[in-house]
Amino acid sequence: LEVIAPSYRPDLGLEIDLIEEIARLAGYHAIPATMPRMRMAPLKRNPGLELASRLRERMAALGFNEVLHTNFEDPRRLAIMRFDENDPRQKAVRLANPLSENESLLRTSLLPKLLAALVMNRSRGDSGMIRIYEINAVFERTGPAAALQRTMLSGLISPEQEKALWGNSAADPFYELKGVVEQILGLSRFPGFRLETGPSPQPHLHPGKQARVMAGAAEAGTLGDLHPRIGRELEIKG
């Protein structure tokens, strides 16, 4: 059909407008119901999303609560970590139009905001055991206008803050965290994963209480006690 709309109907400008007009005049009951034809294909399997889902289930089973943050970072929080100038985590991408100065970088590590969440909970009177984790993206600046995005898992354990009469006889959180990491490595089922102690000092971890997560010859992660200096700066105990 070739149709010219009358001048007093400026609302009839598209083909769909005419279809709606016919439906209005003929009545919707006169239009037979037919399912649209479409070719459906199964979604492609995404191993990364499947692994993240399994990790969330395992972390919940181990007593951790998931936290979600935006992917923006405060330069002052990043500076507290004292990453070496050649460390990829120090090479943050600065936003061209940040909403505020304390959200002006893309995150290079999940840990600063996890520590901020811990500080916030402690400041609001939570003195119990805190186990939190996050699975989210981090970004490393690889050039003037290029960045590498990776998905990381980071978590922390903070023991109870209440003073016991006979002292705290609970297990060392370092070894508790070591057990959590071993559970994660077992779940991921990647070959060649292991924990190693040795000279790979992380500036944000205690020099005498840290270990590396190795994947073959490559370092895939770290674990350890928070460095006492950072604990003092953030007023975190234990």
PDB file of C-alpha atoms in Angstrom:
ATOM      1  CA  LEU A   1       0.000   0.000   0.000  1.00  0.00           C
ATOM      2  CA  GLU A   2       1.111   3.529  -0.749  1.00  0.00           C
ATOM      3  CA  VAL A   3      -0.380   5.810   1.858  1.00  0.00           C
ATOM      4  CA  ILE A   4      -0.527   9.575   2.255  1.00  0.00           C
ATOM      5  CA  ALA A   5      -1.569  10.761   5.702  1.00  0.00           C
ATOM      6  CA  PRO A   6      -4.030  13.657   5.813  1.00  0.00           C
ATOM      7  CA  SER A   7      -2.604  16.994   6.881  1.00  0.00           C
ATOM      8  CA  TYR A   8      -4.552  16.975  10.152  1.00  0.00           C
ATOM      9  CA  ARG A   9      -2.852  13.699  11.232  1.00  0.00           C
ATOM     10  CA  PRO A  10       0.793  14.727  11.781  1.00  0.00           C
ATOM     11  CA  ASP A  11       1.158  11.783  14.201  1.00  0.00           C
ATOM     12  CA  LEU A  12       1.123   9.342  11.249  1.00  0.00           C
ATOM     13  CA  GLY A  13       4.728   9.585  10.176  1.00  0.00           C
ATOM     14  CA  LEU A  14       6.026   6.008  10.207  1.00  0.00           C
ATOM     15  CA  GLU A  15       4.883   2.628   8.994  1.00  0.00           C
ATOM     16  CA  ILE A  16       4.296   1.480  12.562  1.00  0.00           C
ATOM     17  CA  ASP A  17       1.939   4.455  13.088  1.00  0.00           C
ATOM     18  CA  LEU A  18      -0.255   3.209  10.267  1.00  0.00           C
ATOM     19  CA  ILE A  19      -0.203  -0.337  11.646  1.00  0.00           C
ATOM     20  CA  GLU A  20      -1.333   0.967  15.035  1.00  0.00           C
ATOM     21  CA  GLU A  21      -4.100   2.963  13.346  1.00  0.00           C
ATOM     22  CA  ILE A  22      -5.420  -0.120  11.544  1.00  0.00           C
ATOM     23  CA  ALA A  23      -5.307  -2.092  14.788  1.00  0.00           C
ATOM     24  CA  ARG A  24      -7.243   0.660  16.549  1.00  0.00           C
ATOM     25  CA  LEU A  25      -9.958   0.789  13.896  1.00  0.00           C
ATOM     26  CA  ALA A  26     -10.268  -2.962  13.243  1.00  0.00           C
ATOM     27  CA  GLY A  27      -9.869  -3.911  16.904  1.00  0.00           C
ATOM     28  CA  TYR A  28      -7.051  -5.894  18.505  1.00  0.00           C
ATOM     29  CA  HIS A  29      -9.314  -8.964  18.661  1.00  0.00           C
ATOM     30  CA  ALA A  30      -9.261  -9.095  14.843  1.00  0.00           C
ATOM     31  CA  ILE A  31      -5.498  -9.602  14.754  1.00  0.00           C
ATOM     32  CA  PRO A  32      -4.545 -13.285  15.066  1.00  0.00           C
ATOM     33  CA  ALA A  33      -1.935 -14.133  17.691  1.00  0.00           C
ATOM     34  CA  THR A  34       1.203 -15.572  16.105  1.00  0.00           C
ATOM     35  CA  MET A  35       4.571 -16.253  17.646  1.00  0.00           C
ATOM     36  CA  PRO A  36       7.398 -14.414  15.908  1.00  0.00           C
ATOM     37  CA  ARG A  37       9.816 -16.586  14.002  1.00  0.00           C
ATOM     38  CA  MET A  38      13.333 -16.502  15.355  1.00  0.00           C
ATOM     39  CA  ARG A  39      16.346 -18.754  15.304  1.00  0.00           C
ATOM     40  CA  MET A  40      17.561 -19.443  18.807  1.00  0.00           C
ATOM     41  CA  ALA A  41      20.995 -20.803  19.550  1.00  0.00           C
ATOM     42  CA  PRO A  42      22.335 -21.869  22.942  1.00  0.00           C
ATOM     43  CA  LEU A  43      24.543 -19.354  24.710  1.00  0.00           C
ATOM     44  CA  LYS A  44      28.246 -19.932  24.383  1.00  0.00           C
ATOM     45  CA  ARG A  45      29.887 -21.367  27.462  1.00  0.00           C
ATOM     46  CA  ASN A  46      31.892 -18.772  29.417  1.00  0.00           C
ATOM     47  CA  PRO A  47      34.497 -20.543  31.593  1.00  0.00           C
ATOM     48  CA  GLY A  48      35.395 -17.282  33.358  1.00  0.00           C
ATOM     49  CA  LEU A  49      31.834 -16.645  34.535  1.00  0.00           C
ATOM     50  CA  GLU A  50      31.422 -20.284  35.556  1.00  0.00           C
ATOM     51  CA  LEU A  51      34.602 -20.148  37.636  1.00  0.00           C
ATOM     52  CA  ALA A  52      33.514 -16.868  39.270  1.00  0.00           C
ATOM     53  CA  SER A  53      30.170 -18.458  40.179  1.00  0.00           C
ATOM     54  CA  ARG A  54      31.896 -21.486  41.754  1.00  0.00           C
ATOM     55  CA  LEU A  55      34.281 -19.198  43.643  1.00  0.00           C
ATOM     56  CA  ARG A  56      31.375 -17.181  45.060  1.00  0.00           C
ATOM     57  CA  GLU A  57      29.711 -20.374  46.278  1.00  0.00           C
ATOM     58  CA  ARG A  58      32.939 -21.553  47.928  1.00  0.00           C
ATOM     59  CA  MET A  59      33.671 -18.186  49.557  1.00  0.00           C
ATOM     60  CA  ALA A  60      30.135 -18.079  50.974  1.00  0.00           C
ATOM     61  CA  ALA A  61      30.572 -21.617  52.315  1.00  0.00           C
ATOM     62  CA  LEU A  62      33.804 -20.484  54.014  1.00  0.00           C
ATOM     63  CA  GLY A  63      31.948 -17.686  55.825  1.00  0.00           C
ATOM     64  CA  PHE A  64      32.865 -14.737  53.608  1.00  0.00           C
ATOM     65  CA  ASN A  65      30.533 -11.911  52.631  1.00  0.00           C
ATOM     66  CA  GLU A  66      30.851 -10.449  49.142  1.00  0.00           C
ATOM     67  CA  VAL A  67      31.265  -6.702  48.758  1.00  0.00           C
ATOM     68  CA  LEU A  68      30.731  -4.744  45.547  1.00  0.00           C
ATOM     69  CA  HIS A  69      32.517  -1.506  44.750  1.00  0.00           C
ATOM     70  CA  THR A  70      32.756   0.785  41.754  1.00  0.00           C
ATOM     71  CA  ASN A  71      35.911   0.425  39.652  1.00  0.00           C
ATOM     72  CA  PHE A  72      37.164   3.883  40.654  1.00  0.00           C
ATOM     73  CA  GLU A  73      39.936   4.510  43.177  1.00  0.00           C
ATOM     74  CA  ASP A  74      41.141   7.315  45.411  1.00  0.00           C
ATOM     75  CA  PRO A  75      44.803   8.284  44.732  1.00  0.00           C
ATOM     76  CA  ARG A  76      45.337   8.657  48.489  1.00  0.00           C
ATOM     77  CA  ARG A  77      44.163   5.095  49.158  1.00  0.00           C
ATOM     78  CA  LEU A  78      46.491   3.807  46.459  1.00  0.00           C
ATOM     79  CA  ALA A  79      49.424   5.782  47.914  1.00  0.00           C
ATOM     80  CA  ILE A  80      48.960   4.107  51.317  1.00  0.00           C
ATOM     81  CA  MET A  81      49.779   0.725  49.739  1.00  0.00           C
ATOM     82  CA  ARG A  82      53.326   1.954  48.892  1.00  0.00           C
ATOM     83  CA  PHE A  83      53.519  -0.019  45.651  1.00  0.00           C
ATOM     84  CA  ASP A  84      56.871   0.324  43.878  1.00  0.00           C
ATOM     85  CA  GLU A  85      56.911   2.829  41.022  1.00  0.00           C
ATOM     86  CA  ASN A  86      57.572  -0.024  38.570  1.00  0.00           C
ATOM     87  CA  ASP A  87      54.735  -2.118  39.984  1.00  0.00           C
ATOM     88  CA  PRO A  88      51.813  -2.457  37.507  1.00  0.00           C
ATOM     89  CA  ARG A  89      49.463  -1.624  40.384  1.00  0.00           C
ATOM     90  CA  GLN A  90      51.062   1.808  40.573  1.00  0.00           C
ATOM     91  CA  LYS A  91      50.312   2.497  36.894  1.00  0.00           C
ATOM     92  CA  ALA A  92      46.738   3.643  37.281  1.00  0.00           C
ATOM     93  CA  VAL A  93      44.594   5.074  34.502  1.00  0.00           C
ATOM     94  CA  ARG A  94      43.403   8.585  35.409  1.00  0.00           C
ATOM     95  CA  LEU A  95      39.866   9.457  34.360  1.00  0.00           C
ATOM     96  CA  ALA A  96      39.431  12.435  32.062  1.00  0.00           C
ATOM     97  CA  ASN A  97      36.210  13.543  33.775  1.00  0.00           C
ATOM     98  CA  PRO A  98      36.031  12.056  37.302  1.00  0.00           C
ATOM     99  CA  LEU A  99      32.990  12.737  39.456  1.00  0.00           C
ATOM    100  CA  SER A 100      35.338  13.603  42.335  1.00  0.00           C
ATOM    101  CA  GLU A 101      39.037  13.472  43.189  1.00  0.00           C
ATOM    102  CA  ASN A 102      38.570  10.443  45.436  1.00  0.00           C
ATOM    103  CA  GLU A 103      37.145   8.502  42.447  1.00  0.00           C
ATOM    104  CA  SER A 104      39.620   9.732  39.828  1.00  0.00           C
ATOM    105  CA  LEU A 105      41.582   6.539  39.052  1.00  0.00           C
ATOM    106  CA  LEU A 106      40.662   3.138  37.681  1.00  0.00           C
ATOM    107  CA  ARG A 107      41.421   0.447  40.252  1.00  0.00           C
ATOM    108  CA  THR A 108      44.676  -1.450  39.904  1.00  0.00           C
ATOM    109  CA  SER A 109      44.054  -3.528  43.045  1.00  0.00           C
ATOM    110  CA  LEU A 110      40.928  -4.598  44.906  1.00  0.00           C
ATOM    111  CA  LEU A 111      42.601  -4.412  48.312  1.00  0.00           C
ATOM    112  CA  PRO A 112      42.474  -0.634  49.066  1.00  0.00           C
ATOM    113  CA  LYS A 113      38.674  -0.514  48.918  1.00  0.00           C
ATOM    114  CA  LEU A 114      38.393  -3.785  50.865  1.00  0.00           C
ATOM    115  CA  LEU A 115      40.469  -2.190  53.614  1.00  0.00           C
ATOM    116  CA  ALA A 116      38.253   0.908  53.435  1.00  0.00           C
ATOM    117  CA  ALA A 117      35.196  -1.326  53.881  1.00  0.00           C
ATOM    118  CA  LEU A 118      36.837  -2.930  56.921  1.00  0.00           C
ATOM    119  CA  VAL A 119      37.624   0.494  58.424  1.00  0.00           C
ATOM    120  CA  MET A 120      34.036   1.629  57.823  1.00  0.00           C
ATOM    121  CA  ASN A 121      32.597  -1.452  59.549  1.00  0.00           C
ATOM    122  CA  ARG A 122      34.934  -1.089  62.542  1.00  0.00           C
ATOM    123  CA  SER A 123      34.119   2.625  62.868  1.00  0.00           C
ATOM    124  CA  ARG A 124      30.429   1.720  63.110  1.00  0.00           C
ATOM    125  CA  GLY A 125      30.953  -0.589  66.043  1.00  0.00           C
ATOM    126  CA  ASP A 126      31.408  -3.999  64.406  1.00  0.00           C
ATOM    127  CA  SER A 127      33.947  -5.706  66.668  1.00  0.00           C
ATOM    128  CA  GLY A 128      33.329  -9.278  65.536  1.00  0.00           C
ATOM    129  CA  MET A 129      35.098 -11.464  63.012  1.00  0.00           C
ATOM    130  CA  ILE A 130      34.963  -9.936  59.536  1.00  0.00           C
ATOM    131  CA  ARG A 131      35.495 -11.992  56.385  1.00  0.00           C
ATOM    132  CA  ILE A 132      34.901 -10.102  53.139  1.00  0.00           C
ATOM    133  CA  TYR A 133      35.932 -10.609  49.524  1.00  0.00           C
ATOM    134  CA  GLU A 134      35.397  -9.130  46.081  1.00  0.00           C
ATOM    135  CA  ILE A 135      35.564 -10.437  42.514  1.00  0.00           C
ATOM    136  CA  ASN A 136      35.931  -7.486  40.168  1.00  0.00           C
ATOM    137  CA  ALA A 137      37.944  -5.908  37.381  1.00  0.00           C
ATOM    138  CA  VAL A 138      41.288  -4.162  37.764  1.00  0.00           C
ATOM    139  CA  PHE A 139      42.995  -2.049  35.111  1.00  0.00           C
ATOM    140  CA  GLU A 140      46.661  -1.597  34.277  1.00  0.00           C
ATOM    141  CA  ARG A 141      47.841   1.281  32.101  1.00  0.00           C
ATOM    142  CA  THR A 142      49.785  -0.175  29.176  1.00  0.00           C
ATOM    143  CA  GLY A 143      50.151   2.989  27.081  1.00  0.00           C
ATOM    144  CA  PRO A 144      49.037   6.613  26.730  1.00  0.00           C
ATOM    145  CA  ALA A 145      45.560   5.522  25.607  1.00  0.00           C
ATOM    146  CA  ALA A 146      45.526   1.792  26.363  1.00  0.00           C
ATOM    147  CA  ALA A 147      44.760  -0.342  29.404  1.00  0.00           C
ATOM    148  CA  LEU A 148      44.681  -4.036  30.250  1.00  0.00           C
ATOM    149  CA  GLN A 149      41.599  -5.265  32.130  1.00  0.00           C
ATOM    150  CA  ARG A 150      41.692  -8.388  34.298  1.00  0.00           C
ATOM    151  CA  THR A 151      39.276  -9.980  36.750  1.00  0.00           C
ATOM    152  CA  MET A 152      40.737 -10.582  40.204  1.00  0.00           C
ATOM    153  CA  LEU A 153      39.673 -12.132  43.503  1.00  0.00           C
ATOM    154  CA  SER A 154      40.760 -10.473  46.728  1.00  0.00           C
ATOM    155  CA  GLY A 155      39.672 -11.055  50.308  1.00  0.00           C
ATOM    156  CA  LEU A 156      40.567 -10.349  53.917  1.00  0.00           C
ATOM    157  CA  ILE A 157      40.007 -11.765  57.388  1.00  0.00           C
ATOM    158  CA  SER A 158      39.936  -9.538  60.458  1.00  0.00           C
ATOM    159  CA  PRO A 159      39.680 -11.304  63.843  1.00  0.00           C
ATOM    160  CA  GLU A 160      37.425 -10.239  66.685  1.00  0.00           C
ATOM    161  CA  GLN A 161      38.462  -6.990  68.371  1.00  0.00           C
ATOM    162  CA  GLU A 162      37.048  -7.710  71.819  1.00  0.00           C
ATOM    163  CA  LYS A 163      39.613  -8.336  74.530  1.00  0.00           C
ATOM    164  CA  ALA A 164      39.340 -11.750  76.138  1.00  0.00           C
ATOM    165  CA  LEU A 165      40.193 -12.287  79.808  1.00  0.00           C
ATOM    166  CA  TRP A 166      42.764 -15.001  79.073  1.00  0.00           C
ATOM    167  CA  GLY A 167      43.901 -13.690  75.700  1.00  0.00           C
ATOM    168  CA  ASN A 168      42.845 -14.721  72.239  1.00  0.00           C
ATOM    169  CA  SER A 169      43.444 -18.433  71.701  1.00  0.00           C
ATOM    170  CA  ALA A 170      42.021 -18.468  68.175  1.00  0.00           C
ATOM    171  CA  ALA A 171      44.097 -19.789  65.319  1.00  0.00           C
ATOM    172  CA  ASP A 172      46.472 -17.433  63.550  1.00  0.00           C
ATOM    173  CA  PRO A 173      44.475 -15.695  60.777  1.00  0.00           C
ATOM    174  CA  PHE A 174      47.462 -16.163  58.428  1.00  0.00           C
ATOM    175  CA  TYR A 175      47.061 -19.926  58.495  1.00  0.00           C
ATOM    176  CA  GLU A 176      43.290 -19.581  58.235  1.00  0.00           C
ATOM    177  CA  LEU A 177      43.781 -17.467  55.121  1.00  0.00           C
ATOM    178  CA  LYS A 178      46.284 -20.009  53.794  1.00  0.00           C
ATOM    179  CA  GLY A 179      43.599 -22.681  54.101  1.00  0.00           C
ATOM    180  CA  VAL A 180      41.130 -20.472  52.216  1.00  0.00           C
ATOM    181  CA  VAL A 181      43.621 -19.950  49.376  1.00  0.00           C
ATOM    182  CA  GLU A 182      44.283 -23.695  49.170  1.00  0.00           C
ATOM    183  CA  GLN A 183      40.522 -24.278  48.907  1.00  0.00           C
ATOM    184  CA  ILE A 184      40.332 -21.755  46.059  1.00  0.00           C
ATOM    185  CA  LEU A 185      43.254 -23.362  44.239  1.00  0.00           C
ATOM    186  CA  GLY A 186      41.630 -26.770  44.612  1.00  0.00           C
ATOM    187  CA  LEU A 187      38.371 -25.438  43.211  1.00  0.00           C
ATOM    188  CA  SER A 188      39.988 -23.748  40.209  1.00  0.00           C
ATOM    189  CA  ARG A 189      41.680 -27.027  39.204  1.00  0.00           C
ATOM    190  CA  PHE A 190      44.414 -25.250  37.278  1.00  0.00           C
ATOM    191  CA  PRO A 191      47.563 -27.391  36.987  1.00  0.00           C
ATOM    192  CA  GLY A 192      50.769 -26.280  38.645  1.00  0.00           C
ATOM    193  CA  PHE A 193      49.277 -24.064  41.355  1.00  0.00           C
ATOM    194  CA  ARG A 194      51.109 -24.004  44.678  1.00  0.00           C
ATOM    195  CA  LEU A 195      52.022 -21.728  47.593  1.00  0.00           C
ATOM    196  CA  GLU A 196      55.621 -20.605  48.091  1.00  0.00           C
ATOM    197  CA  THR A 197      57.417 -18.569  50.703  1.00  0.00           C
ATOM    198  CA  GLY A 198      60.501 -16.684  49.670  1.00  0.00           C
ATOM    199  CA  PRO A 199      62.031 -13.318  48.799  1.00  0.00           C
ATOM    200  CA  SER A 200      59.129 -11.602  47.052  1.00  0.00           C
ATOM    201  CA  PRO A 201      58.286  -8.865  49.542  1.00  0.00           C
ATOM    202  CA  GLN A 202      54.992  -7.101  48.951  1.00  0.00           C
ATOM    203  CA  PRO A 203      55.118  -3.583  50.460  1.00  0.00           C
ATOM    204  CA  HIS A 204      51.566  -3.848  51.820  1.00  0.00           C
ATOM    205  CA  LEU A 205      52.192  -7.188  53.585  1.00  0.00           C
ATOM    206  CA  HIS A 206      54.175  -8.095  56.703  1.00  0.00           C
ATOM    207  CA  PRO A 207      57.759  -8.941  55.597  1.00  0.00           C
ATOM    208  CA  GLY A 208      57.834 -12.093  57.717  1.00  0.00           C
ATOM    209  CA  LYS A 209      54.293 -13.318  57.062  1.00  0.00           C
ATOM    210  CA  GLN A 210      53.549 -13.519  53.386  1.00  0.00           C
ATOM    211  CA  ALA A 211      53.528 -16.108  50.634  1.00  0.00           C
ATOM    212  CA  ARG A 212      53.147 -16.244  46.875  1.00  0.00           C
ATOM    213  CA  VAL A 213      50.558 -18.101  44.849  1.00  0.00           C
ATOM    214  CA  MET A 214      52.461 -19.622  41.938  1.00  0.00           C
ATOM    215  CA  ALA A 215      51.101 -20.881  38.607  1.00  0.00           C
ATOM    216  CA  GLY A 216      54.029 -22.747  37.146  1.00  0.00           C
ATOM    217  CA  ALA A 217      56.843 -20.197  37.086  1.00  0.00           C
ATOM    218  CA  ALA A 218      54.533 -17.161  37.219  1.00  0.00           C
ATOM    219  CA  GLU A 219      53.256 -15.393  40.324  1.00  0.00           C
ATOM    220  CA  ALA A 220      49.452 -15.456  40.294  1.00  0.00           C
ATOM    221  CA  GLY A 221      48.769 -13.847  43.665  1.00  0.00           C
ATOM    222  CA  THR A 222      49.917 -13.199  47.214  1.00  0.00           C
ATOM    223  CA  LEU A 223      48.680 -13.666  50.748  1.00  0.00           C
ATOM    224  CA  GLY A 224      49.861 -12.508  54.133  1.00  0.00           C
ATOM    225  CA  ASP A 225      49.374 -10.320  57.170  1.00  0.00           C
ATOM    226  CA  LEU A 226      48.743  -6.635  56.566  1.00  0.00           C
ATOM    227  CA  HIS A 227      51.877  -4.551  57.035  1.00  0.00           C
ATOM    228  CA  PRO A 228      51.864  -2.963  60.529  1.00  0.00           C
ATOM    229  CA  ARG A 229      52.565   0.468  59.000  1.00  0.00           C
ATOM    230  CA  ILE A 230      49.386   0.337  56.929  1.00  0.00           C
ATOM    231  CA  GLY A 231      47.495  -0.940  59.944  1.00  0.00           C
ATOM    232  CA  ARG A 232      48.631   2.074  61.951  1.00  0.00           C
ATOM    233  CA  GLU A 233      47.804   4.543  59.174  1.00  0.00           C
ATOM    234  CA  LEU A 234      44.285   3.124  58.767  1.00  0.00           C
ATOM    235  CA  GLU A 235      43.898   2.454  62.528  1.00  0.00           C
ATOM    236  CA  ILE A 236      43.237  -1.234  61.878  1.00  0.00           C
ATOM    237  CA  LYS A 237      43.976  -3.660  64.702  1.00  0.00           C
ATOM    238  CA  GLY A 238      44.754  -7.342  64.207  1.00  0.00           C
TER     239      GLY A 238
END
